[in-house]
mmCIF file of C-alpha atoms and ligand atoms in Angstrom:
data_model
loop_
_atom_site.group_PDB
_atom_site.id
_atom_site.type_symbol
_atom_site.label_atom_id
_atom_site.label_comp_id
_atom_site.label_asym_id
_atom_site.label_seq_id
_atom_site.Cartn_x
_atom_site.Cartn_y
_atom_site.Cartn_z
ATOM 1 C CA UNK A 326 -0.179 -0.041 0.136
ATOM 2 C CA UNK A 327 1.809 3.143 -1.372
ATOM 3 C CA UNK A 328 0.508 6.267 0.819
ATOM 4 C CA UNK A 329 2.173 9.630 -0.587
ATOM 5 C CA UNK A 330 2.416 12.788 1.960
ATOM 6 C CA UNK A 331 1.675 15.990 -0.682
ATOM 7 C CA UNK A 332 2.788 20.053 -0.840
ATOM 8 C CA UNK A 333 -0.156 21.886 -0.825
ATOM 9 C CA UNK A 334 1.150 23.293 -4.311
ATOM 10 C CA UNK A 335 1.173 19.629 -5.604
ATOM 11 C CA UNK A 336 -2.561 19.774 -4.233
ATOM 12 C CA UNK A 337 -3.659 23.315 -5.599
ATOM 13 C CA UNK A 338 -2.621 22.341 -9.154
ATOM 14 C CA UNK A 339 -4.251 19.116 -8.639
ATOM 15 C CA UNK A 340 -7.102 19.217 -10.705
ATOM 16 C CA UNK A 341 -7.063 15.341 -11.343
ATOM 17 C CA UNK A 342 -10.484 13.753 -12.675
ATOM 18 C CA UNK A 343 -12.938 12.684 -11.040
ATOM 19 C CA UNK A 344 -11.294 9.364 -11.428
ATOM 20 C CA UNK A 345 -7.283 10.386 -10.337
ATOM 21 C CA UNK A 346 -9.342 10.133 -6.780
ATOM 22 C CA UNK A 347 -11.614 10.937 -3.898
ATOM 23 C CA UNK A 348 -11.565 13.458 -1.716
ATOM 24 C CA UNK A 349 -14.051 14.451 1.400
ATOM 25 C CA UNK A 350 -15.115 17.461 -0.388
ATOM 26 C CA UNK A 351 -16.361 15.612 -4.089
ATOM 27 C CA UNK A 352 -17.869 13.591 -1.581
ATOM 28 C CA UNK A 353 -19.893 15.919 -0.099
ATOM 29 C CA UNK A 354 -20.528 17.442 -2.585
ATOM 30 C CA UNK A 355 -21.827 14.731 -4.923
ATOM 31 C CA UNK A 356 -24.348 13.575 -1.451
ATOM 32 C CA UNK A 357 -25.297 17.468 -0.799
ATOM 33 C CA UNK A 358 -26.982 17.720 -4.669
ATOM 34 C CA UNK A 359 -24.664 14.742 -7.169
ATOM 35 C CA UNK A 360 -26.205 17.479 -9.911
ATOM 36 C CA UNK A 361 -24.383 21.001 -8.513
ATOM 37 C CA UNK A 362 -20.948 17.646 -8.556
ATOM 38 C CA UNK A 363 -21.250 17.312 -11.942
ATOM 39 C CA UNK A 364 -21.109 20.821 -13.048
ATOM 40 C CA UNK A 365 -18.471 21.383 -10.825
ATOM 41 C CA UNK A 366 -16.286 18.570 -11.154
ATOM 42 C CA UNK A 367 -17.151 17.214 -14.297
ATOM 43 C CA UNK A 368 -18.134 19.912 -16.187
ATOM 44 C CA UNK A 369 -16.114 21.826 -15.296
ATOM 45 C CA UNK A 370 -17.711 25.290 -14.021
ATOM 46 C CA UNK A 371 -16.093 27.143 -11.220
ATOM 47 C CA UNK A 372 -18.165 29.444 -9.143
ATOM 48 C CA UNK A 373 -17.583 32.199 -8.218
ATOM 49 C CA UNK A 374 -15.535 32.802 -4.522
ATOM 50 C CA UNK A 375 -18.252 34.437 -2.266
ATOM 51 C CA UNK A 376 -17.103 36.634 0.328
ATOM 52 C CA UNK A 377 -17.442 33.924 3.259
ATOM 53 C CA UNK A 378 -15.089 31.868 1.005
ATOM 54 C CA UNK A 379 -13.250 34.180 0.398
ATOM 55 C CA UNK A 380 -12.220 34.960 4.610
ATOM 56 C CA UNK A 381 -12.560 31.075 4.859
ATOM 57 C CA UNK A 382 -9.263 30.528 3.025
ATOM 58 C CA UNK A 383 -7.798 34.328 4.440
ATOM 59 C CA UNK A 384 -7.835 32.903 7.913
ATOM 60 C CA UNK A 385 -6.677 29.076 7.480
ATOM 61 C CA UNK A 386 -3.520 30.825 5.871
ATOM 62 C CA UNK A 387 -2.539 32.517 8.765
ATOM 63 C CA UNK A 388 -4.148 29.442 10.817
ATOM 64 C CA UNK A 389 -1.473 27.675 8.544
ATOM 65 C CA UNK A 390 1.337 30.225 9.703
ATOM 66 C CA UNK A 391 1.279 30.198 13.484
ATOM 67 C CA UNK A 392 0.827 26.319 13.353
ATOM 68 C CA UNK A 393 3.638 25.828 11.588
ATOM 69 C CA UNK A 394 5.747 27.852 13.535
ATOM 70 C CA UNK A 395 4.896 26.534 16.113
ATOM 71 C CA UNK A 396 5.851 23.463 14.666
ATOM 72 C CA UNK A 397 9.552 24.221 14.918
ATOM 73 C CA UNK A 398 9.324 25.923 17.842
ATOM 74 C CA UNK A 399 8.544 29.648 17.370
ATOM 75 C CA UNK A 400 4.967 30.969 19.004
ATOM 76 C CA UNK A 401 4.671 33.745 15.977
ATOM 77 C CA UNK A 402 2.428 37.576 17.390
ATOM 78 C CA UNK A 403 -1.154 38.107 16.383
ATOM 79 C CA UNK A 404 -0.126 40.667 15.157
ATOM 80 C CA UNK A 405 2.487 38.586 13.118
ATOM 81 C CA UNK A 406 0.968 36.645 12.287
ATOM 82 C CA UNK A 407 -2.618 38.759 11.167
ATOM 83 C CA UNK A 408 0.561 40.927 8.358
ATOM 84 C CA UNK A 409 1.260 38.102 6.703
ATOM 85 C CA UNK A 410 -2.216 36.540 6.556
ATOM 86 C CA UNK A 411 -2.569 40.766 4.483
ATOM 87 C CA UNK A 412 0.623 40.198 2.870
ATOM 88 C CA UNK A 413 -1.209 37.149 1.574
ATOM 89 C CA UNK A 414 -3.969 38.812 0.981
ATOM 90 C CA UNK A 415 -3.394 40.054 -2.585
ATOM 91 C CA UNK A 416 -1.683 36.944 -4.521
ATOM 92 C CA UNK A 417 -4.687 35.010 -2.311
ATOM 93 C CA UNK A 418 -7.449 37.624 -4.905
ATOM 94 C CA UNK A 419 -5.712 36.751 -8.153
ATOM 95 C CA UNK A 420 -5.133 32.596 -7.717
ATOM 96 C CA UNK A 421 -9.393 32.802 -5.880
ATOM 97 C CA UNK A 422 -10.469 35.296 -9.401
ATOM 98 C CA UNK A 423 -12.235 37.632 -6.581
ATOM 99 C CA UNK A 424 -14.294 40.702 -6.406
ATOM 100 C CA UNK A 425 -15.388 42.785 -3.811
ATOM 101 C CA UNK A 426 -17.752 44.990 -4.303
ATOM 102 C CA UNK A 427 -15.833 47.920 -2.776
ATOM 103 C CA UNK A 428 -12.607 49.204 -1.203
ATOM 104 C CA UNK A 429 -14.766 49.404 2.426
ATOM 105 C CA UNK A 430 -16.169 46.070 1.965
ATOM 106 C CA UNK A 431 -12.595 44.847 0.945
ATOM 107 C CA UNK A 432 -10.925 46.403 4.129
ATOM 108 C CA UNK A 433 -14.127 45.146 6.714
ATOM 109 C CA UNK A 434 -12.947 41.929 6.179
ATOM 110 C CA UNK A 435 -9.294 42.525 5.713
ATOM 111 C CA UNK A 436 -10.799 42.956 9.756
ATOM 112 C CA UNK A 437 -12.659 40.470 10.709
ATOM 113 C CA UNK A 438 -10.010 37.720 9.208
ATOM 114 C CA UNK A 439 -7.900 40.176 11.740
ATOM 115 C CA UNK A 440 -9.647 39.538 14.320
ATOM 116 C CA UNK A 441 -10.281 36.402 14.114
ATOM 117 C CA UNK A 442 -6.902 34.817 13.713
ATOM 118 C CA UNK A 443 -6.540 36.929 17.121
ATOM 119 C CA UNK A 444 -9.166 35.577 19.127
ATOM 120 C CA UNK A 445 -8.280 32.564 18.288
ATOM 121 C CA UNK A 446 -4.676 32.777 19.178
ATOM 122 C CA UNK A 447 -5.813 34.546 22.421
ATOM 123 C CA UNK A 448 -8.533 30.594 22.940
ATOM 124 C CA UNK A 449 -6.239 27.854 21.163
ATOM 125 C CA UNK A 450 -3.950 25.717 24.155
ATOM 126 C CA UNK A 451 -0.752 27.794 24.729
ATOM 127 C CA UNK A 452 1.172 24.164 25.176
ATOM 128 C CA UNK A 453 -0.064 21.797 22.697
ATOM 129 C CA UNK A 454 2.339 20.790 20.214
ATOM 130 C CA UNK A 455 1.465 20.029 16.917
ATOM 131 C CA UNK A 456 3.061 16.970 15.126
ATOM 132 C CA UNK A 457 1.912 18.344 11.442
ATOM 133 C CA UNK A 458 0.432 21.116 9.657
ATOM 134 C CA UNK A 459 -1.414 20.506 6.585
ATOM 135 C CA UNK A 460 -1.501 17.185 6.086
ATOM 136 C CA UNK A 461 -1.559 16.517 2.691
ATOM 137 C CA UNK A 462 -2.193 13.387 1.694
ATOM 138 C CA UNK A 463 -3.330 10.534 -0.600
ATOM 139 C CA UNK A 464 -3.692 6.566 0.455
ATOM 140 C CA UNK A 465 -5.596 4.084 -1.131
ATOM 141 C CA UNK A 466 -8.461 2.765 -1.151
ATOM 142 C CA UNK A 467 -9.374 -0.353 0.878
ATOM 143 C CA UNK A 468 -12.252 -0.943 3.461
ATOM 144 C CA UNK A 469 -10.496 -1.680 5.829
ATOM 145 C CA UNK A 470 -13.148 -3.826 7.672
ATOM 146 C CA UNK A 471 -13.586 -6.533 3.833
ATOM 147 C CA UNK A 472 -9.654 -5.672 2.310
ATOM 148 C CA UNK A 473 -11.264 -5.004 -1.067
ATOM 149 C CA UNK A 474 -9.198 -2.765 -2.580
ATOM 150 C CA UNK A 475 -12.255 0.024 -4.378
ATOM 151 C CA UNK A 476 -9.126 0.674 -7.000
ATOM 152 C CA UNK A 477 -9.042 4.478 -6.355
ATOM 153 C CA UNK A 478 -6.804 6.782 -3.934
ATOM 154 C CA UNK A 479 -8.763 9.192 -1.132
ATOM 155 C CA UNK A 480 -6.890 12.554 -1.529
ATOM 156 C CA UNK A 481 -7.516 15.538 1.552
ATOM 157 C CA UNK A 482 -5.948 17.831 3.649
ATOM 158 C CA UNK A 483 -6.245 17.512 7.102
ATOM 159 C CA UNK A 484 -5.839 21.725 8.562
ATOM 160 C CA UNK A 485 -3.483 20.266 11.997
ATOM 161 C CA UNK A 486 -3.019 17.151 13.975
ATOM 162 C CA UNK A 487 -1.689 18.121 17.654
ATOM 163 C CA UNK A 488 -0.855 15.922 20.275
ATOM 164 C CA UNK A 489 -3.229 14.604 23.347
ATOM 165 C CA UNK A 490 -3.145 13.243 26.436
ATOM 166 C CA UNK A 491 -4.689 9.980 24.542
ATOM 167 C CA UNK A 492 -2.160 10.619 21.520
ATOM 168 C CA UNK A 493 -2.938 11.852 18.035
ATOM 169 C CA UNK A 494 -6.211 14.837 18.136
ATOM 170 C CA UNK A 495 -7.001 15.429 14.142
ATOM 171 C CA UNK A 496 -8.891 19.168 13.666
ATOM 172 C CA UNK A 497 -10.415 20.509 11.493
ATOM 173 C CA UNK A 498 -10.902 24.772 11.677
ATOM 174 C CA UNK A 499 -13.752 26.092 10.089
ATOM 175 C CA UNK A 500 -15.484 30.476 9.739
ATOM 176 C CA UNK A 501 -19.048 29.658 10.261
ATOM 177 C CA UNK A 502 -21.544 32.543 10.666
ATOM 178 C CA UNK A 503 -23.398 32.038 14.205
ATOM 179 C CA UNK A 504 -22.916 30.041 17.105
ATOM 180 C CA UNK A 505 -23.469 25.461 17.402
ATOM 181 C CA UNK A 506 -22.413 23.219 18.858
ATOM 182 C CA UNK A 507 -22.319 20.652 15.604
ATOM 183 C CA UNK A 508 -24.094 17.493 15.045
ATOM 184 C CA UNK A 509 -21.430 15.078 14.896
ATOM 185 C CA UNK A 510 -22.996 13.452 11.499
ATOM 186 C CA UNK A 511 -22.681 17.109 9.627
ATOM 187 C CA UNK A 512 -19.332 16.260 9.938
ATOM 188 C CA UNK A 513 -19.349 12.673 9.432
ATOM 189 C CA UNK A 514 -17.566 11.372 5.702
ATOM 190 C CA UNK A 515 -15.100 15.104 6.743
ATOM 191 C CA UNK A 516 -13.460 13.839 9.537
ATOM 192 C CA UNK A 517 -13.515 9.779 9.785
ATOM 193 C CA UNK A 518 -11.830 10.755 5.660
ATOM 194 C CA UNK A 519 -9.949 12.267 7.435
ATOM 195 C CA UNK A 520 -9.453 9.458 10.071
ATOM 196 C CA UNK A 521 -8.582 6.621 7.410
ATOM 197 C CA UNK A 522 -5.857 9.256 5.747
ATOM 198 C CA UNK A 523 -4.386 9.590 9.290
ATOM 199 C CA UNK A 524 -4.432 5.663 10.376
ATOM 200 C CA UNK A 525 -2.898 4.688 6.753
ATOM 201 C CA UNK A 526 0.032 7.396 6.877
ATOM 202 C CA UNK A 527 0.991 6.935 10.531
ATOM 203 C CA UNK A 528 -0.497 3.424 11.618
ATOM 204 C CA UNK A 529 -1.426 4.815 14.423
ATOM 205 C CA UNK A 530 -5.422 5.669 15.660
ATOM 206 C CA UNK A 531 -6.115 9.260 15.844
ATOM 207 C CA UNK A 532 -6.787 9.917 19.791
ATOM 208 C CA UNK A 533 -10.150 11.900 19.170
ATOM 209 C CA UNK A 534 -11.323 14.480 16.240
ATOM 210 C CA UNK A 535 -11.547 17.892 17.073
ATOM 211 C CA UNK A 536 -14.408 20.688 14.327
ATOM 212 C CA UNK A 537 -12.137 24.154 15.505
ATOM 213 C CA UNK A 538 -15.035 27.109 14.761
ATOM 214 C CA UNK A 539 -14.380 30.424 14.162
ATOM 215 C CA UNK A 540 -17.814 32.604 14.783
ATOM 216 C CA UNK A 541 -17.794 35.390 12.742
ATOM 217 C CA UNK A 542 -19.747 37.311 15.899
ATOM 218 C CA UNK A 543 -19.770 41.140 16.136
ATOM 219 C CA UNK A 544 -17.577 40.157 18.622
ATOM 220 C CA UNK A 545 -15.862 37.363 17.235
ATOM 221 C CA UNK A 546 -15.692 33.743 19.184
ATOM 222 C CA UNK A 547 -14.426 30.765 18.784
ATOM 223 C CA UNK A 548 -15.205 26.501 20.037
ATOM 224 C CA UNK A 549 -14.271 24.324 20.269
ATOM 225 C CA UNK A 550 -16.072 20.115 19.231
ATOM 226 C CA UNK A 551 -14.202 17.305 20.460
ATOM 227 C CA UNK A 552 -15.727 13.746 18.573
ATOM 228 C CA UNK A 553 -14.240 10.430 19.349
ATOM 229 C CA UNK A 554 -11.597 7.670 17.328
ATOM 230 C CA UNK A 555 -13.824 6.738 14.193
ATOM 231 C CA UNK A 556 -14.787 3.483 14.784
ATOM 232 C CA UNK A 557 -16.518 0.270 11.724
ATOM 233 C CA UNK A 558 -19.143 1.282 11.530
ATOM 234 C CA UNK A 559 -18.296 4.454 10.701
ATOM 235 C CA UNK A 560 -15.779 2.645 8.575
ATOM 236 C CA UNK A 561 -18.263 0.806 7.123
ATOM 237 C CA UNK A 562 -20.605 4.105 5.737
ATOM 238 C CA UNK A 563 -18.101 5.999 4.331
ATOM 239 C CA UNK A 564 -16.950 3.152 2.493
ATOM 240 C CA UNK A 565 -20.660 2.242 1.915
ATOM 241 C CA UNK A 566 -21.127 5.843 0.358
ATOM 242 C CA UNK A 567 -17.802 5.660 -1.277
ATOM 243 C CA UNK A 568 -19.777 3.046 -3.008
ATOM 244 C CA UNK A 569 -22.367 4.895 -4.162
ATOM 245 C CA UNK A 570 -20.211 7.103 -5.555
ATOM 246 C CA UNK A 571 -18.896 5.310 -7.734
ATOM 247 C CA UNK A 572 -21.712 3.822 -9.241
ATOM 248 C CA UNK A 573 -22.603 6.572 -9.785
ATOM 249 C CA UNK A 574 -19.510 7.754 -11.112
ATOM 250 C CA UNK A 575 -19.727 4.708 -13.447
ATOM 251 C CA UNK A 576 -22.885 5.450 -14.962
ATOM 252 C CA UNK A 577 -23.220 8.975 -15.298
ATOM 253 C CA UNK A 578 -26.873 8.992 -12.897
ATOM 254 C CA UNK A 579 -25.917 12.771 -11.658
ATOM 255 C CA UNK A 580 -30.067 13.592 -11.110
ATOM 256 C CA UNK A 581 -30.283 17.368 -8.598
ATOM 257 C CA UNK A 582 -31.251 17.089 -5.159
ATOM 258 C CA UNK A 583 -33.467 19.963 -4.484
ATOM 259 C CA UNK A 584 -33.943 21.635 -1.154
ATOM 260 C CA UNK A 585 -32.733 24.256 1.582
ATOM 261 C CA UNK A 586 -28.871 24.003 0.591
ATOM 262 C CA UNK A 587 -30.408 25.519 -3.400
ATOM 263 C CA UNK A 588 -30.519 28.672 -1.666
ATOM 264 C CA UNK A 589 -26.211 28.743 -1.577
ATOM 265 C CA UNK A 590 -25.896 27.442 -4.781
ATOM 266 C CA UNK A 591 -25.175 29.273 -8.122
ATOM 267 C CA UNK A 592 -26.311 26.949 -9.822
ATOM 268 C CA UNK A 593 -30.208 28.167 -8.256
ATOM 269 C CA UNK A 594 -31.381 30.381 -11.655
ATOM 270 C CA UNK A 595 -29.357 28.736 -14.884
ATOM 271 C CA UNK A 596 -28.031 25.291 -15.357
ATOM 272 C CA UNK A 597 -29.765 23.562 -12.560
ATOM 273 C CA UNK A 598 -33.230 25.914 -14.131
ATOM 274 C CA UNK A 599 -32.087 24.431 -17.888
ATOM 275 C CA UNK A 600 -31.526 20.909 -16.916
ATOM 276 C CA UNK A 601 -33.925 18.116 -18.412
ATOM 277 C CA UNK A 602 -33.730 14.963 -15.957
HETATM 278 S S1 SF4 B 286 -29.910 24.821 -7.061
HETATM 279 FE FE1 SF4 B 286 -29.980 23.058 -5.816
HETATM 280 S S2 SF4 B 286 -30.569 21.149 -7.583
HETATM 281 FE FE2 SF4 B 286 -29.658 22.844 -8.230
HETATM 282 S S3 SF4 B 286 -27.693 21.644 -9.077
HETATM 283 FE FE3 SF4 B 286 -27.589 23.554 -6.737
HETATM 284 S S4 SF4 B 286 -28.233 22.278 -5.140
HETATM 285 FE FE4 SF4 B 286 -28.731 21.240 -7.230
#
């Protein structure tokens, strides 16, 4: 079995076809709406980056800077992290083809990013030990319960792995509009995928998983939500979803799946309405 750790740049330039690899985001998109998945990943229709998505990306980049330094034993001050984040602002705008409604809107988003990162650094435990940061990795998908090799790799980026009391904890950063205890099931596909990759990479079992939420309230709030080690049932469910996904890709069946999520879908008024079934 070959497990590869990739550099983030490799991953960003890699937008392979659907038969090249599976990722948690591809699975998540397909689960939400197969038609939206087809438009994005098979027809290559790119949805514009929203301010909210852009904010998430720059905040992730700021936290990556913070933890990469922590990994080397250097603790950056919040102002230093914000400064580095703003230095990367322009290149991120270019990479994402981002446009703002006004200069004021752009400045407001810069302030919000800085406030969120500053609040996070103030909240995060100072004594936790980062074991790995932004781990881009891929591993062949072999069902841990049956040994069946699905013939395609899983590829994902784990935001952070920290050493906890019982072992390694896999953490994922989210920016969220409001505070709430995220139901574990919301993130099950992503967290179980990361646990699978971590186990393939390290040949160890994770001690737990965390969603670290940066809440975009006027005064930012930070919440950590922990989840236990993945069980056989998690992997059985993940692999059963992956098998169904592979069948859909194989047969080219991508039905629309209308629901509340359509309010956040840029295909809503155009491509989706033209779909004939
Ligand atoms: S509008 Fe809804 S049903 Fe249509 S593509 Fe988007 S998510 Fe799917």
